[in-house]
Amino acid sequence: MSFQKLDEMSWVEVENLNKDKAIIFLPIGPVEEHGPHLPVGTDFFAARDIAELAAHYVNQQDDTVHTVVAPVIPVGCSQITADFPGTISLRGTTLARLVVDICTSLVRHGFRYMVIANHHLEPMHVKAILTAIQEVSSHHAVRIIETASIIAYSGLHTEETQKGLAMGFDMKREIHADVRETSFIRYRYPHLIKGDVTQLPPVLIDIDEALRKGCSTFKEMGAHEGYLGTPSRSTEEYGRLHLEEGARLTADLALKLIHGEQLPEMNEKMKFVLDSHVTLD
Ligand SMILES: [Zn+2]
């Protein structure tokens, strides 16, 4: 069976789902600037499309599992882009409470397996979601994961990164509205590309160094147009890889979650950074 969208179901249908065999995907993709060439909803679209395709992959691999995709949470912590028009940014405490309340509502009605399909890696954003997961998990017998931090920080070798390296990109400088995200929008929503992206000069910034120097937004780091990376070399094919590999990795995590298998963990360095250098206020 194919996945269901929570917003299209009746309460009776939700009640009748066998929750022991159901995974609910919660896509989260904050509305924020993505350069002059991409829509502010880039993360919103990516989170939704990856979650829906992941749900489809789960069904293909295990047809005893029911998959439900919730509407996208369209907000998150986007302080790093907050000085551009179109960005909506929450404080970490607000996001954590939002996620706790959403998950608690779902737990109340029996959901036990939740996959927060996140498409935004700002440290405060990730920490807020992880804090919320911890809180909900400490009160209820549930398994919840957030996908972006696992995919980015657990040592996974992704084809997307390998291919990017092979094409000559410094993937540590493909950060935002970059070759990956521009490729994704070119592949899925070409009508939403603004202007001729092939004319955009690369903006390659050492983000760690900029943070050390005290810059707190992309604009302060010198990304005056709001993108960091090489959108000019985006391709539809690379965009397809971003979507399909993101969905495959998300589906793998979802299946591990419901089958009670051990999940990959974020590396120690990133755990330390989140614990000691990131606050939710
Ligand atoms: Zn993005």
PDB file of N, CA, C and O in Angstrom, residues 32-33 78-89 122 176 215-228:
ATOM      1  N   GLU A  32      13.026  30.217   4.536  1.00  0.00           N
ATOM      2  CA  GLU A  32      14.138  31.164   4.712  1.00  0.00           C
ATOM      3  C   GLU A  32      14.762  31.477   3.358  1.00  0.00           C
ATOM      4  O   GLU A  32      14.616  30.710   2.413  1.00  0.00           O
ATOM      5  N   GLU A  33      15.474  32.576   3.315  1.00  0.00           N
ATOM      6  CA  GLU A  33      16.090  32.969   2.041  1.00  0.00           C
ATOM      7  C   GLU A  33      17.004  31.863   1.530  1.00  0.00           C
ATOM      8  O   GLU A  33      17.684  31.193   2.311  1.00  0.00           O
ATOM      9  N   SER A  78      16.362  29.900  12.064  1.00  0.00           N
ATOM     10  CA  SER A  78      17.120  30.350  10.883  1.00  0.00           C
ATOM     11  C   SER A  78      17.798  31.678  11.167  1.00  0.00           C
ATOM     12  O   SER A  78      17.718  32.615  10.381  1.00  0.00           O
ATOM     13  N   GLN A  79      18.489  31.734  12.290  1.00  0.00           N
ATOM     14  CA  GLN A  79      19.148  32.995  12.649  1.00  0.00           C
ATOM     15  C   GLN A  79      20.209  33.395  11.646  1.00  0.00           C
ATOM     16  O   GLN A  79      20.460  34.569  11.421  1.00  0.00           O
ATOM     17  N   ILE A  80      20.831  32.388  11.060  1.00  0.00           N
ATOM     18  CA  ILE A  80      21.964  32.650  10.168  1.00  0.00           C
ATOM     19  C   ILE A  80      21.537  33.345   8.872  1.00  0.00           C
ATOM     20  O   ILE A  80      22.340  33.965   8.193  1.00  0.00           O
ATOM     21  N   THR A  81      20.232  33.258   8.552  1.00  0.00           N
ATOM     22  CA  THR A  81      19.723  33.951   7.356  1.00  0.00           C
ATOM     23  C   THR A  81      18.673  34.998   7.718  1.00  0.00           C
ATOM     24  O   THR A  81      17.983  35.526   6.844  1.00  0.00           O
ATOM     25  N   ALA A  82      18.550  35.282   9.022  1.00  0.00           N
ATOM     26  CA  ALA A  82      17.437  36.121   9.491  1.00  0.00           C
ATOM     27  C   ALA A  82      17.528  37.567   9.020  1.00  0.00           C
ATOM     28  O   ALA A  82      16.540  38.301   9.063  1.00  0.00           O
ATOM     29  N   ASP A  83      18.730  37.986   8.542  1.00  0.00           N
ATOM     30  CA  ASP A  83      18.850  39.369   8.071  1.00  0.00           C
ATOM     31  C   ASP A  83      18.499  39.512   6.586  1.00  0.00           C
ATOM     32  O   ASP A  83      18.750  40.546   5.977  1.00  0.00           O
ATOM     33  N   PHE A  84      17.892  38.473   6.007  1.00  0.00           N
ATOM     34  CA  PHE A  84      17.377  38.581   4.637  1.00  0.00           C
ATOM     35  C   PHE A  84      15.852  38.554   4.658  1.00  0.00           C
ATOM     36  O   PHE A  84      15.255  37.792   5.441  1.00  0.00           O
ATOM     37  N   PRO A  85      15.216  39.328   3.781  1.00  0.00           N
ATOM     38  CA  PRO A  85      13.751  39.301   3.694  1.00  0.00           C
ATOM     39  C   PRO A  85      13.253  37.908   3.307  1.00  0.00           C
ATOM     40  O   PRO A  85      13.890  37.219   2.505  1.00  0.00           O
ATOM     41  N   GLY A  86      12.132  37.520   3.882  1.00  0.00           N
ATOM     42  CA  GLY A  86      11.536  36.226   3.553  1.00  0.00           C
ATOM     43  C   GLY A  86      11.860  35.141   4.548  1.00  0.00           C
ATOM     44  O   GLY A  86      11.201  34.100   4.567  1.00  0.00           O
ATOM     45  N   THR A  87      12.869  35.372   5.391  1.00  0.00           N
ATOM     46  CA  THR A  87      13.219  34.357   6.399  1.00  0.00           C
ATOM     47  C   THR A  87      12.304  34.492   7.610  1.00  0.00           C
ATOM     48  O   THR A  87      12.086  35.591   8.105  1.00  0.00           O
ATOM     49  N   ILE A  88      11.801  33.373   8.064  1.00  0.00           N
ATOM     50  CA  ILE A  88      11.029  33.331   9.312  1.00  0.00           C
ATOM     51  C   ILE A  88      11.851  32.501  10.293  1.00  0.00           C
ATOM     52  O   ILE A  88      12.207  31.359   9.988  1.00  0.00           O
ATOM     53  N   SER A  89      12.181  33.080  11.441  1.00  0.00           N
ATOM     54  CA  SER A  89      13.054  32.362  12.377  1.00  0.00           C
ATOM     55  C   SER A  89      12.455  32.300  13.779  1.00  0.00           C
ATOM     56  O   SER A  89      12.011  33.304  14.315  1.00  0.00           O
ATOM     57  N   GLU A 122      21.141  24.143  10.703  1.00  0.00           N
ATOM     58  CA  GLU A 122      21.645  25.159  11.635  1.00  0.00           C
ATOM     59  C   GLU A 122      21.708  24.561  13.050  1.00  0.00           C
ATOM     60  O   GLU A 122      20.747  23.925  13.506  1.00  0.00           O
ATOM     61  N   HIS A 176      24.804  26.445   1.289  1.00  0.00           N
ATOM     62  CA  HIS A 176      23.429  26.960   1.353  1.00  0.00           C
ATOM     63  C   HIS A 176      23.012  27.526  -0.003  1.00  0.00           C
ATOM     64  O   HIS A 176      23.734  28.357  -0.563  1.00  0.00           O
ATOM     65  N   CYS A 215      31.474  36.123  13.030  1.00  0.00           N
ATOM     66  CA  CYS A 215      30.332  36.355  12.145  1.00  0.00           C
ATOM     67  C   CYS A 215      29.190  35.452  12.574  1.00  0.00           C
ATOM     68  O   CYS A 215      29.407  34.268  12.836  1.00  0.00           O
ATOM     69  N   SER A 216      27.970  35.990  12.635  1.00  0.00           N
ATOM     70  CA  SER A 216      26.876  35.109  13.047  1.00  0.00           C
ATOM     71  C   SER A 216      25.837  34.912  11.952  1.00  0.00           C
ATOM     72  O   SER A 216      24.920  34.111  12.098  1.00  0.00           O
ATOM     73  N   THR A 217      25.983  35.632  10.834  1.00  0.00           N
ATOM     74  CA  THR A 217      25.047  35.386   9.723  1.00  0.00           C
ATOM     75  C   THR A 217      25.841  35.223   8.421  1.00  0.00           C
ATOM     76  O   THR A 217      26.982  35.669   8.310  1.00  0.00           O
ATOM     77  N   PHE A 218      25.182  34.594   7.446  1.00  0.00           N
ATOM     78  CA  PHE A 218      25.827  34.412   6.144  1.00  0.00           C
ATOM     79  C   PHE A 218      26.204  35.770   5.536  1.00  0.00           C
ATOM     80  O   PHE A 218      27.231  35.914   4.896  1.00  0.00           O
ATOM     81  N   LYS A 219      25.328  36.765   5.750  1.00  0.00           N
ATOM     82  CA  LYS A 219      25.593  38.097   5.195  1.00  0.00           C
ATOM     83  C   LYS A 219      26.890  38.661   5.792  1.00  0.00           C
ATOM     84  O   LYS A 219      27.745  39.171   5.067  1.00  0.00           O
ATOM     85  N   GLU A 220      27.032  38.511   7.101  1.00  0.00           N
ATOM     86  CA  GLU A 220      28.253  39.008   7.752  1.00  0.00           C
ATOM     87  C   GLU A 220      29.499  38.264   7.252  1.00  0.00           C
ATOM     88  O   GLU A 220      30.601  38.802   7.269  1.00  0.00           O
ATOM     89  N   MET A 221      29.296  37.012   6.825  1.00  0.00           N
ATOM     90  CA  MET A 221      30.434  36.231   6.319  1.00  0.00           C
ATOM     91  C   MET A 221      30.835  36.648   4.913  1.00  0.00           C
ATOM     92  O   MET A 221      31.809  36.133   4.359  1.00  0.00           O
ATOM     93  N   GLY A 222      30.028  37.506   4.307  1.00  0.00           N
ATOM     94  CA  GLY A 222      30.353  37.967   2.959  1.00  0.00           C
ATOM     95  C   GLY A 222      29.476  37.371   1.874  1.00  0.00           C
ATOM     96  O   GLY A 222      29.701  37.634   0.690  1.00  0.00           O
ATOM     97  N   ALA A 223      28.479  36.579   2.275  1.00  0.00           N
ATOM     98  CA  ALA A 223      27.552  36.015   1.283  1.00  0.00           C
ATOM     99  C   ALA A 223      26.419  37.023   1.077  1.00  0.00           C
ATOM    100  O   ALA A 223      25.302  36.830   1.542  1.00  0.00           O
ATOM    101  N   HIS A 224      26.730  38.101   0.352  1.00  0.00           N
ATOM    102  CA  HIS A 224      25.793  39.223   0.258  1.00  0.00           C
ATOM    103  C   HIS A 224      24.538  38.886  -0.534  1.00  0.00           C
ATOM    104  O   HIS A 224      23.512  39.549  -0.395  1.00  0.00           O
ATOM    105  N   GLU A 225      24.619  37.857  -1.379  1.00  0.00           N
ATOM    106  CA  GLU A 225      23.440  37.446  -2.152  1.00  0.00           C
ATOM    107  C   GLU A 225      22.670  36.327  -1.451  1.00  0.00           C
ATOM    108  O   GLU A 225      21.626  35.895  -1.924  1.00  0.00           O
ATOM    109  N   GLY A 226      23.233  35.813  -0.353  1.00  0.00           N
ATOM    110  CA  GLY A 226      22.500  34.817   0.428  1.00  0.00           C
ATOM    111  C   GLY A 226      22.778  33.370   0.075  1.00  0.00           C
ATOM    112  O   GLY A 226      22.143  32.483   0.631  1.00  0.00           O
ATOM    113  N   TYR A 227      23.717  33.127  -0.851  1.00  0.00           N
ATOM    114  CA  TYR A 227      24.052  31.721  -1.132  1.00  0.00           C
ATOM    115  C   TYR A 227      25.528  31.477  -0.862  1.00  0.00           C
ATOM    116  O   TYR A 227      26.342  32.397  -0.960  1.00  0.00           O
ATOM    117  N   LEU A 228      25.854  30.238  -0.477  1.00  0.00           N
ATOM    118  CA  LEU A 228      27.249  29.834  -0.261  1.00  0.00           C
ATOM    119  C   LEU A 228      27.474  28.550  -1.039  1.00  0.00           C
ATOM    120  O   LEU A 228      26.967  27.487  -0.650  1.00  0.00           O
TER     121      LEU A 228
END
